[in-house]
mmCIF file of C-alpha atoms in Angstrom:
data_model
loop_
_atom_site.group_PDB
_atom_site.id
_atom_site.type_symbol
_atom_site.label_atom_id
_atom_site.label_comp_id
_atom_site.label_asym_id
_atom_site.label_seq_id
_atom_site.Cartn_x
_atom_site.Cartn_y
_atom_site.Cartn_z
ATOM 1 C CA MET L 1 104.146 163.344 -52.752
ATOM 2 C CA ASN L 2 100.430 162.576 -53.064
ATOM 3 C CA VAL L 3 100.332 162.136 -56.822
ATOM 4 C CA THR L 4 96.752 160.841 -56.835
ATOM 5 C CA GLU L 5 95.444 164.184 -55.626
ATOM 6 C CA LEU L 6 97.079 165.866 -58.612
ATOM 7 C CA LEU L 7 95.221 163.747 -61.158
ATOM 8 C CA LYS L 8 92.039 164.622 -62.987
ATOM 9 C CA GLU L 9 89.081 162.592 -61.784
ATOM 10 C CA SER L 10 88.993 160.131 -64.686
ATOM 11 C CA MET L 11 92.615 159.157 -64.078
ATOM 12 C CA LYS L 12 92.020 158.570 -60.373
ATOM 13 C CA THR L 13 89.545 155.805 -61.120
ATOM 14 C CA LYS L 14 90.843 154.427 -64.404
ATOM 15 C CA PRO L 15 91.710 150.693 -64.302
ATOM 16 C CA ALA L 16 95.248 149.657 -65.213
ATOM 17 C CA SER L 17 95.718 149.485 -68.971
ATOM 18 C CA ASN L 18 96.072 146.090 -70.644
ATOM 19 C CA ARG L 19 97.911 147.524 -73.638
ATOM 20 C CA GLY L 20 101.511 146.572 -74.203
ATOM 21 C CA ALA L 21 102.188 150.155 -75.279
ATOM 22 C CA ARG L 22 101.351 151.347 -71.759
ATOM 23 C CA LYS L 23 103.318 148.778 -69.788
ATOM 24 C CA LYS L 24 106.863 149.069 -68.488
ATOM 25 C CA THR L 25 108.094 146.288 -70.718
ATOM 26 C CA SER L 26 110.209 146.058 -73.829
ATOM 27 C CA THR L 27 110.549 143.319 -76.433
ATOM 28 C CA PRO L 28 114.132 141.988 -76.580
ATOM 29 C CA LYS L 29 115.902 142.574 -79.873
ATOM 30 C CA ASP L 30 117.152 139.020 -80.417
ATOM 31 C CA VAL L 31 113.765 137.323 -80.712
ATOM 32 C CA ILE L 32 111.233 136.412 -83.402
ATOM 33 C CA ARG L 33 108.453 138.939 -82.856
ATOM 34 C CA MET L 34 105.043 137.432 -83.469
ATOM 35 C CA ASN L 35 103.146 139.381 -80.824
ATOM 36 C CA PHE L 36 102.321 142.752 -82.415
ATOM 37 C CA ASN L 37 100.629 141.735 -85.698
ATOM 38 C CA GLU L 38 103.345 143.398 -87.731
ATOM 39 C CA ASN L 39 103.974 142.618 -91.395
ATOM 40 C CA GLY L 40 106.890 140.215 -91.128
ATOM 41 C CA TYR L 41 107.958 141.008 -94.677
ATOM 42 C CA GLY L 42 108.298 144.704 -93.878
ATOM 43 C CA MET L 43 107.723 147.598 -96.232
ATOM 44 C CA SER L 44 108.076 147.438 -100.003
ATOM 45 C CA ASP L 45 111.326 148.278 -101.778
ATOM 46 C CA LYS L 46 109.672 151.381 -103.235
ATOM 47 C CA VAL L 47 108.886 152.621 -99.745
ATOM 48 C CA LYS L 48 112.415 151.900 -98.544
ATOM 49 C CA ALA L 49 113.789 153.945 -101.444
ATOM 50 C CA ALA L 50 111.421 156.815 -100.645
ATOM 51 C CA ILE L 51 112.544 156.866 -97.009
ATOM 52 C CA VAL L 52 116.228 156.890 -97.938
ATOM 53 C CA GLU L 53 115.632 159.684 -100.416
ATOM 54 C CA THR L 54 113.737 161.866 -97.948
ATOM 55 C CA ALA L 55 115.620 161.100 -94.714
ATOM 56 C CA LEU L 56 118.225 163.834 -95.205
ATOM 57 C CA GLY L 57 115.409 166.372 -95.358
ATOM 58 C CA SER L 58 114.403 165.590 -91.793
ATOM 59 C CA TYR L 59 115.939 168.832 -90.547
ATOM 60 C CA MET L 60 112.830 170.497 -92.009
ATOM 61 C CA TYR L 61 109.415 170.462 -90.329
ATOM 62 C CA GLN L 62 106.770 168.354 -91.948
ATOM 63 C CA ASP L 63 103.560 169.748 -93.416
ATOM 64 C CA PHE L 64 101.466 169.857 -90.258
ATOM 65 C CA TYR L 65 98.240 169.629 -92.244
ATOM 66 C CA ALA L 66 99.627 166.675 -94.273
ATOM 67 C CA VAL L 67 98.094 167.905 -97.513
ATOM 68 C CA ASP L 68 99.905 165.511 -99.867
ATOM 69 C CA ILE L 69 98.917 162.300 -98.111
ATOM 70 C CA LYS L 70 95.362 163.594 -97.552
ATOM 71 C CA GLU L 71 95.020 164.404 -101.237
ATOM 72 C CA LYS L 72 96.409 160.983 -102.163
ATOM 73 C CA LEU L 73 93.869 159.206 -99.970
ATOM 74 C CA ALA L 74 91.060 161.494 -101.116
ATOM 75 C CA ALA L 75 91.816 160.658 -104.745
ATOM 76 C CA ILE L 76 91.777 156.921 -103.990
ATOM 77 C CA TYR L 77 88.394 157.108 -102.275
ATOM 78 C CA GLY L 78 86.778 159.745 -104.475
ATOM 79 C CA LEU L 79 86.482 162.201 -101.595
ATOM 80 C CA THR L 80 88.084 165.525 -100.669
ATOM 81 C CA LYS L 81 91.080 166.085 -98.427
ATOM 82 C CA ASP L 82 88.658 167.529 -95.876
ATOM 83 C CA HIS L 83 87.201 164.027 -95.412
ATOM 84 C CA VAL L 84 90.607 162.788 -94.160
ATOM 85 C CA LEU L 85 92.323 163.071 -90.789
ATOM 86 C CA ILE L 86 95.944 161.946 -90.445
ATOM 87 C CA GLY L 87 97.174 160.707 -87.077
ATOM 88 C CA SER L 88 100.255 159.195 -85.499
ATOM 89 C CA GLY L 89 98.864 155.711 -86.025
ATOM 90 C CA SER L 90 95.168 154.912 -85.696
ATOM 91 C CA SER L 91 95.700 154.712 -81.919
ATOM 92 C CA ALA L 92 96.343 158.456 -81.896
ATOM 93 C CA VAL L 93 93.085 158.996 -83.771
ATOM 94 C CA ILE L 94 91.304 156.873 -81.153
ATOM 95 C CA ASP L 95 92.668 159.205 -78.479
ATOM 96 C CA MET L 96 91.299 162.168 -80.469
ATOM 97 C CA LEU L 97 87.849 160.545 -80.557
ATOM 98 C CA GLY L 98 87.775 160.477 -76.782
ATOM 99 C CA GLU L 99 89.060 164.012 -76.342
ATOM 100 C CA VAL L 100 86.522 165.466 -78.750
ATOM 101 C CA PHE L 101 83.367 163.419 -78.137
ATOM 102 C CA ILE L 102 83.378 161.797 -74.680
ATOM 103 C CA ASN L 103 82.043 163.654 -71.658
ATOM 104 C CA PRO L 104 82.201 162.213 -68.125
ATOM 105 C CA GLY L 105 79.365 159.729 -67.811
ATOM 106 C CA ASP L 106 78.909 159.143 -71.549
ATOM 107 C CA GLU L 107 78.493 155.482 -72.419
ATOM 108 C CA VAL L 108 80.558 153.824 -75.129
ATOM 109 C CA VAL L 109 79.398 150.435 -76.448
ATOM 110 C CA TYR L 110 81.738 147.826 -77.950
ATOM 111 C CA CYS L 111 82.521 144.117 -77.680
ATOM 112 C CA MET L 112 85.246 142.398 -75.724
ATOM 113 C CA PRO L 113 87.780 140.996 -76.092
ATOM 114 C CA SER L 114 88.866 143.636 -78.557
ATOM 115 C CA TYR L 115 91.506 146.290 -79.102
ATOM 116 C CA GLU L 116 92.454 147.660 -75.686
ATOM 117 C CA ALA L 117 92.957 151.217 -76.970
ATOM 118 C CA PHE L 118 89.192 151.688 -76.896
ATOM 119 C CA PRO L 119 88.619 150.917 -73.192
ATOM 120 C CA ASP L 120 91.602 153.152 -72.428
ATOM 121 C CA MET L 121 90.119 155.983 -74.482
ATOM 122 C CA VAL L 122 86.774 155.704 -72.689
ATOM 123 C CA SER L 123 88.278 155.751 -69.196
ATOM 124 C CA ASP L 124 90.812 158.470 -70.047
ATOM 125 C CA ASN L 125 87.898 160.834 -70.617
ATOM 126 C CA GLY L 126 85.592 159.762 -67.792
ATOM 127 C CA GLY L 127 83.270 157.735 -70.005
ATOM 128 C CA VAL L 128 81.493 154.525 -69.053
ATOM 129 C CA ARG L 129 82.591 151.263 -70.651
ATOM 130 C CA ILE L 130 79.665 149.184 -71.905
ATOM 131 C CA GLU L 131 81.318 145.917 -72.867
ATOM 132 C CA VAL L 132 79.281 143.278 -74.686
ATOM 133 C CA PRO L 133 80.848 139.804 -74.968
ATOM 134 C CA VAL L 134 81.716 138.576 -78.451
ATOM 135 C CA ASP L 135 79.357 135.882 -79.722
ATOM 136 C CA LYS L 136 79.945 132.120 -79.685
ATOM 137 C CA ASN L 137 82.015 132.436 -82.875
ATOM 138 C CA TYR L 138 84.194 135.145 -81.282
ATOM 139 C CA LYS L 139 82.703 137.800 -83.572
ATOM 140 C CA PHE L 140 81.301 141.193 -82.627
ATOM 141 C CA ASP L 141 77.748 140.686 -81.333
ATOM 142 C CA LEU L 142 76.041 143.533 -83.175
ATOM 143 C CA ASP L 143 72.561 142.651 -81.926
ATOM 144 C CA GLY L 144 73.887 142.586 -78.381
ATOM 145 C CA MET L 145 75.483 145.987 -78.902
ATOM 146 C CA LEU L 146 72.227 147.469 -80.219
ATOM 147 C CA ALA L 147 70.405 146.125 -77.181
ATOM 148 C CA ALA L 148 72.983 147.870 -74.962
ATOM 149 C CA VAL L 149 72.402 151.311 -76.510
ATOM 150 C CA THR L 150 70.623 153.744 -74.169
ATOM 151 C CA ASN L 151 69.898 157.457 -74.116
ATOM 152 C CA ARG L 152 73.323 157.860 -72.473
ATOM 153 C CA THR L 153 75.219 156.201 -75.351
ATOM 154 C CA LYS L 154 77.603 158.571 -77.120
ATOM 155 C CA MET L 155 79.632 156.146 -79.237
ATOM 156 C CA ALA L 156 79.408 152.601 -80.636
ATOM 157 C CA ILE L 157 82.590 150.900 -81.866
ATOM 158 C CA VAL L 158 83.071 147.938 -84.208
ATOM 159 C CA VAL L 159 86.581 146.539 -84.739
ATOM 160 C CA ASN L 160 86.422 144.611 -87.992
ATOM 161 C CA PRO L 161 88.412 142.355 -88.304
ATOM 162 C CA ASN L 162 88.647 142.201 -84.566
ATOM 163 C CA ASN L 163 91.825 142.103 -82.517
ATOM 164 C CA PRO L 164 92.669 139.732 -80.749
ATOM 165 C CA THR L 165 90.082 137.221 -82.025
ATOM 166 C CA GLY L 166 90.944 137.698 -85.729
ATOM 167 C CA THR L 167 87.302 137.335 -86.763
ATOM 168 C CA TYR L 168 85.272 139.630 -88.981
ATOM 169 C CA VAL L 169 81.620 140.414 -89.614
ATOM 170 C CA ASN L 170 80.624 140.879 -93.238
ATOM 171 C CA SER L 171 80.368 144.581 -93.984
ATOM 172 C CA SER L 172 76.726 144.353 -95.067
ATOM 173 C CA LYS L 173 75.822 143.408 -91.484
ATOM 174 C CA VAL L 174 78.032 146.152 -90.064
ATOM 175 C CA GLU L 175 76.360 148.671 -92.374
ATOM 176 C CA GLU L 176 72.933 147.529 -91.177
ATOM 177 C CA PHE L 177 74.091 147.952 -87.571
ATOM 178 C CA VAL L 178 75.446 151.449 -88.210
ATOM 179 C CA ARG L 179 72.225 152.554 -89.913
ATOM 180 C CA ARG L 180 70.153 151.369 -86.943
ATOM 181 C CA LEU L 181 72.064 153.490 -84.429
ATOM 182 C CA PRO L 182 70.379 156.668 -83.144
ATOM 183 C CA GLU L 183 71.491 159.800 -84.968
ATOM 184 C CA ASN L 184 73.201 161.197 -81.861
ATOM 185 C CA VAL L 185 75.518 158.176 -81.486
ATOM 186 C CA VAL L 186 78.939 158.356 -83.126
ATOM 187 C CA ALA L 187 79.604 155.134 -85.047
ATOM 188 C CA VAL L 188 83.287 154.145 -85.234
ATOM 189 C CA VAL L 189 84.434 151.268 -87.447
ATOM 190 C CA ASP L 190 88.083 150.286 -87.009
ATOM 191 C CA GLU L 191 89.316 148.663 -90.228
ATOM 192 C CA ALA L 192 92.998 148.322 -89.308
ATOM 193 C CA TYR L 193 93.153 144.799 -90.792
ATOM 194 C CA PHE L 194 90.686 145.351 -93.648
ATOM 195 C CA GLU L 195 93.205 144.593 -96.406
ATOM 196 C CA TYR L 196 93.760 141.048 -95.134
ATOM 197 C CA VAL L 197 90.141 139.874 -95.468
ATOM 198 C CA ASP L 198 89.730 137.255 -98.198
ATOM 199 C CA ASP L 199 86.056 137.791 -99.079
ATOM 200 C CA ASP L 200 84.975 139.436 -102.315
ATOM 201 C CA THR L 201 81.652 140.515 -100.789
ATOM 202 C CA HIS L 202 83.335 142.414 -97.950
ATOM 203 C CA TYR L 203 83.694 146.165 -98.466
ATOM 204 C CA SER L 204 84.897 149.154 -96.484
ATOM 205 C CA LEU L 205 82.311 151.245 -94.665
ATOM 206 C CA ILE L 206 84.027 154.197 -96.331
ATOM 207 C CA ARG L 207 81.422 153.451 -99.013
ATOM 208 C CA LEU L 208 78.741 155.049 -96.829
ATOM 209 C CA ILE L 209 80.720 158.269 -96.591
ATOM 210 C CA GLN L 210 81.230 158.233 -100.345
ATOM 211 C CA GLU L 211 77.449 157.987 -100.682
ATOM 212 C CA GLY L 212 76.884 161.010 -98.415
ATOM 213 C CA TYR L 213 75.763 159.189 -95.256
ATOM 214 C CA ASP L 214 74.265 161.874 -93.013
ATOM 215 C CA LYS L 215 74.747 160.419 -89.508
ATOM 216 C CA PRO L 216 78.024 160.488 -87.529
ATOM 217 C CA LEU L 217 80.353 157.781 -88.858
ATOM 218 C CA ILE L 218 84.138 157.583 -88.652
ATOM 219 C CA ILE L 219 86.257 154.881 -90.292
ATOM 220 C CA LEU L 220 89.749 154.171 -88.949
ATOM 221 C CA ARG L 221 92.578 152.781 -91.095
ATOM 222 C CA THR L 222 96.323 152.371 -90.597
ATOM 223 C CA PHE L 223 99.625 151.950 -92.420
ATOM 224 C CA SER L 224 101.002 149.888 -89.516
ATOM 225 C CA LYS L 225 99.757 146.492 -90.643
ATOM 226 C CA ILE L 226 99.776 145.281 -94.259
ATOM 227 C CA TYR L 227 101.768 148.341 -95.428
ATOM 228 C CA GLY L 228 104.574 147.534 -92.962
ATOM 229 C CA LEU L 229 105.034 151.049 -91.562
ATOM 230 C CA ALA L 230 104.348 150.279 -87.882
ATOM 231 C CA GLY L 231 107.467 152.066 -86.634
ATOM 232 C CA LEU L 232 106.724 155.248 -88.586
ATOM 233 C CA ARG L 233 103.358 155.751 -86.837
ATOM 234 C CA ILE L 234 100.820 156.875 -89.404
ATOM 235 C CA GLY L 235 97.106 156.143 -89.628
ATOM 236 C CA TYR L 236 94.017 157.965 -90.738
ATOM 237 C CA ALA L 237 90.308 158.478 -90.306
ATOM 238 C CA ILE L 238 87.669 159.044 -92.971
ATOM 239 C CA GLY L 239 84.501 160.933 -92.115
ATOM 240 C CA ASP L 240 82.228 163.820 -92.928
ATOM 241 C CA PRO L 241 84.293 167.049 -93.104
ATOM 242 C CA LEU L 242 82.243 168.495 -90.226
ATOM 243 C CA LEU L 243 83.383 165.629 -87.981
ATOM 244 C CA ILE L 244 86.962 165.767 -89.251
ATOM 245 C CA ASP L 245 87.158 169.501 -88.490
ATOM 246 C CA GLU L 246 86.133 168.830 -84.885
ATOM 247 C CA LEU L 247 88.645 165.994 -84.517
ATOM 248 C CA MET L 248 91.373 168.359 -85.718
ATOM 249 C CA LYS L 249 90.870 170.307 -82.482
ATOM 250 C CA ALA L 250 92.547 167.423 -80.648
ATOM 251 C CA CYS L 251 95.217 166.749 -83.246
ATOM 252 C CA GLN L 252 98.709 166.623 -81.748
ATOM 253 C CA ALA L 253 100.713 169.726 -82.556
ATOM 254 C CA TRP L 254 103.379 167.832 -84.485
ATOM 255 C CA ASN L 255 101.149 164.926 -85.476
ATOM 256 C CA VAL L 256 102.859 162.796 -88.159
ATOM 257 C CA GLY L 257 106.504 163.151 -89.165
ATOM 258 C CA ARG L 258 107.703 164.089 -92.627
ATOM 259 C CA ASN L 259 109.231 160.692 -93.430
ATOM 260 C CA ALA L 260 106.050 158.876 -92.393
ATOM 261 C CA GLN L 261 103.907 161.026 -94.669
ATOM 262 C CA LEU L 262 106.161 160.479 -97.675
ATOM 263 C CA ALA L 263 106.526 156.752 -96.962
ATOM 264 C CA ALA L 264 102.752 156.370 -96.777
ATOM 265 C CA ILE L 265 102.334 158.029 -100.173
ATOM 266 C CA ALA L 266 104.914 155.651 -101.668
ATOM 267 C CA ALA L 267 103.161 152.697 -100.015
ATOM 268 C CA LEU L 268 99.810 153.635 -101.519
ATOM 269 C CA GLU L 269 101.431 153.758 -104.942
ATOM 270 C CA ASP L 270 102.726 150.188 -104.626
ATOM 271 C CA GLN L 271 99.512 148.173 -104.535
ATOM 272 C CA ASP L 272 101.189 145.230 -106.267
ATOM 273 C CA TYR L 273 103.203 144.746 -103.085
ATOM 274 C CA ILE L 274 100.027 144.801 -100.980
ATOM 275 C CA LYS L 275 98.470 142.109 -103.190
ATOM 276 C CA LYS L 276 101.622 140.026 -102.782
ATOM 277 C CA ILE L 277 101.581 140.350 -98.979
ATOM 278 C CA LYS L 278 97.889 139.452 -98.817
ATOM 279 C CA ALA L 279 98.488 136.316 -100.887
ATOM 280 C CA LEU L 280 101.467 135.281 -98.753
ATOM 281 C CA ASN L 281 99.464 135.900 -95.597
ATOM 282 C CA ILE L 282 96.651 133.627 -96.773
ATOM 283 C CA ILE L 283 99.095 130.787 -97.503
ATOM 284 C CA ASN L 284 101.014 131.184 -94.235
ATOM 285 C CA ARG L 285 97.827 131.684 -92.182
ATOM 286 C CA GLU L 286 96.441 128.387 -93.473
ATOM 287 C CA TYR L 287 99.712 126.611 -92.690
ATOM 288 C CA VAL L 288 99.864 127.866 -89.107
ATOM 289 C CA SER L 289 96.155 127.177 -88.525
ATOM 290 C CA ASN L 290 96.405 123.610 -89.787
ATOM 291 C CA GLU L 291 99.555 122.851 -87.813
ATOM 292 C CA LEU L 292 98.020 124.185 -84.587
ATOM 293 C CA LYS L 293 94.920 122.067 -85.153
ATOM 294 C CA LYS L 294 97.079 118.977 -85.654
ATOM 295 C CA MET L 295 98.554 119.617 -82.196
ATOM 296 C CA GLY L 296 95.077 119.662 -80.659
ATOM 297 C CA CYS L 297 94.675 123.421 -80.359
ATOM 298 C CA ASP L 298 91.302 125.080 -80.898
ATOM 299 C CA VAL L 299 91.769 127.703 -83.611
ATOM 300 C CA VAL L 300 89.330 130.544 -84.190
ATOM 301 C CA LYS L 301 88.829 130.983 -87.939
ATOM 302 C CA PRO L 302 91.154 133.872 -88.833
ATOM 303 C CA ALA L 303 90.557 136.757 -91.226
ATOM 304 C CA ALA L 304 93.549 138.995 -90.509
ATOM 305 C CA ASN L 305 97.300 138.434 -90.107
ATOM 306 C CA PHE L 306 97.171 136.665 -86.744
ATOM 307 C CA ILE L 307 95.574 133.628 -85.136
ATOM 308 C CA TYR L 308 93.667 133.396 -81.858
ATOM 309 C CA PHE L 309 94.001 129.892 -80.433
ATOM 310 C CA ASP L 310 93.494 127.835 -77.313
ATOM 311 C CA ALA L 311 96.285 125.356 -76.574
ATOM 312 C CA HIS L 312 94.316 124.075 -73.542
ATOM 313 C CA ARG L 313 97.191 125.273 -71.415
ATOM 314 C CA ASP L 314 97.685 128.398 -69.348
ATOM 315 C CA SER L 315 98.163 131.091 -71.984
ATOM 316 C CA GLN L 316 100.819 132.942 -69.978
ATOM 317 C CA ALA L 317 102.743 129.702 -69.487
ATOM 318 C CA VAL L 318 102.607 129.083 -73.238
ATOM 319 C CA ARG L 319 103.791 132.622 -73.898
ATOM 320 C CA ASN L 320 106.610 132.363 -71.357
ATOM 321 C CA LYS L 321 107.808 128.996 -72.639
ATOM 322 C CA LEU L 322 107.980 130.323 -76.185
ATOM 323 C CA ALA L 323 109.831 133.395 -74.937
ATOM 324 C CA GLU L 324 112.502 131.094 -73.513
ATOM 325 C CA MET L 325 112.925 129.847 -77.082
ATOM 326 C CA LYS L 326 113.222 133.434 -78.378
ATOM 327 C CA ILE L 327 109.737 133.576 -79.909
ATOM 328 C CA MET L 328 107.280 136.218 -78.696
ATOM 329 C CA ILE L 329 103.513 135.761 -79.000
ATOM 330 C CA GLY L 330 100.556 137.329 -77.195
ATOM 331 C CA ALA L 331 98.424 136.067 -74.310
ATOM 332 C CA PRO L 332 95.490 138.500 -74.180
ATOM 333 C CA ASP L 333 93.290 136.191 -72.071
ATOM 334 C CA LYS L 334 92.943 132.405 -71.727
ATOM 335 C CA PHE L 335 93.734 132.183 -75.442
ATOM 336 C CA ASN L 336 96.999 133.009 -77.178
ATOM 337 C CA ARG L 337 97.449 135.179 -80.263
ATOM 338 C CA VAL L 338 100.239 134.673 -82.779
ATOM 339 C CA SER L 339 101.023 136.962 -85.691
ATOM 340 C CA ILE L 340 101.540 135.443 -89.114
ATOM 341 C CA GLY L 341 105.157 135.967 -90.063
ATOM 342 C CA THR L 342 107.390 134.878 -92.899
ATOM 343 C CA GLU L 343 107.530 131.212 -93.877
ATOM 344 C CA GLU L 344 110.747 130.801 -91.872
ATOM 345 C CA GLN L 345 109.274 132.479 -88.781
ATOM 346 C CA ASN L 346 106.095 130.421 -88.953
ATOM 347 C CA LYS L 347 108.004 127.155 -89.179
ATOM 348 C CA ALA L 348 110.140 128.160 -86.200
ATOM 349 C CA PHE L 349 106.983 128.954 -84.221
ATOM 350 C CA ILE L 350 105.345 125.617 -85.063
ATOM 351 C CA LYS L 351 108.498 123.721 -84.125
ATOM 352 C CA ALA L 352 108.647 125.539 -80.799
ATOM 353 C CA MET L 353 104.914 125.020 -80.159
ATOM 354 C CA LYS L 354 105.356 121.272 -80.462
ATOM 355 C CA ASN L 355 107.797 121.466 -77.563
ATOM 356 C CA VAL L 356 105.394 123.679 -75.619
ATOM 357 C CA MET L 357 102.565 121.181 -76.022
ATOM 358 C CA THR L 358 104.817 118.500 -74.520
ATOM 359 C CA GLU L 359 106.413 120.521 -71.745
ATOM 360 C CA VAL L 360 103.552 122.720 -70.502
ATOM 361 C CA PRO L 361 100.831 120.786 -68.658
ATOM 362 C CA LYS L 362 97.204 121.005 -69.747
ATOM 363 C CA ARG L 363 94.947 123.505 -68.057
ATOM 364 C CA VAL L 364 92.934 121.920 -65.240
#
């Protein structure tokens, strides 16, 4: 069977995906998972109770339009439900962006390394990846991105905080960047880790939409990270209702399940838990950062719930050695990335890393 001949043109030329979600691999169940940036403390007790209460109603279809969760989010942000798009995780919304906006040959500008869903989305739809390196501080190079914009640019993407580097650019600078984009370029700001940023001057770019910003801007958020609902798959986008209506054309028929919608509502109503998780993350993040530095690792200053570090050893060898000790971390490039877990998980990781630094030879 000549499968290649059956494919659409963009899939014939698309490079292999670097995303774990698109690889034929599975994380073993008997390990400490510190490779997916999950909330190690899980969901709040209020959310657990909501899921138990609603689970027996799963024989019924969900509300396909997800009115209740849209209205909840709209009330929080002072918008209307028509400003909100619900997706099966923010990754699903990223796929919708490509389906709706990207034509073959359209250029999409972003920095790398960053979240691999974006390069996938571009190639899936025949777009052209315009990848600008992050700056010397591993942050999005916004000036470099502006310089890369041409008359063929359809979309410009900022992941803030960025994954895998864990860095962020203060929102005032991101706002300035967005305002300088041509009016025919769709600005996308992925704020999946927004809640973890410890900076009182940092704000969500949702503010622009609240103020009636009149150029194309879409903000992505998720319940997978600080809210601890990764396995339920629910995220959302905020944008002008005209843009949201167009994105709905690519919305999956079943979109987000009933339990996920109800759990997300319960999660939004338990902001005390979110404050608690943020505080714990700051304490644990500082502990892991300091311990890695003591071992001689270079640590990129983190702003989210993970750390991007160079152990001066082959990153895959570091990852594999830790896996032998039942601890999973990431190796996105020559650096490693470790999620911040519970205090117990973090101590286990540091103990194992001390062995790694002894047993794995330095990179030549």
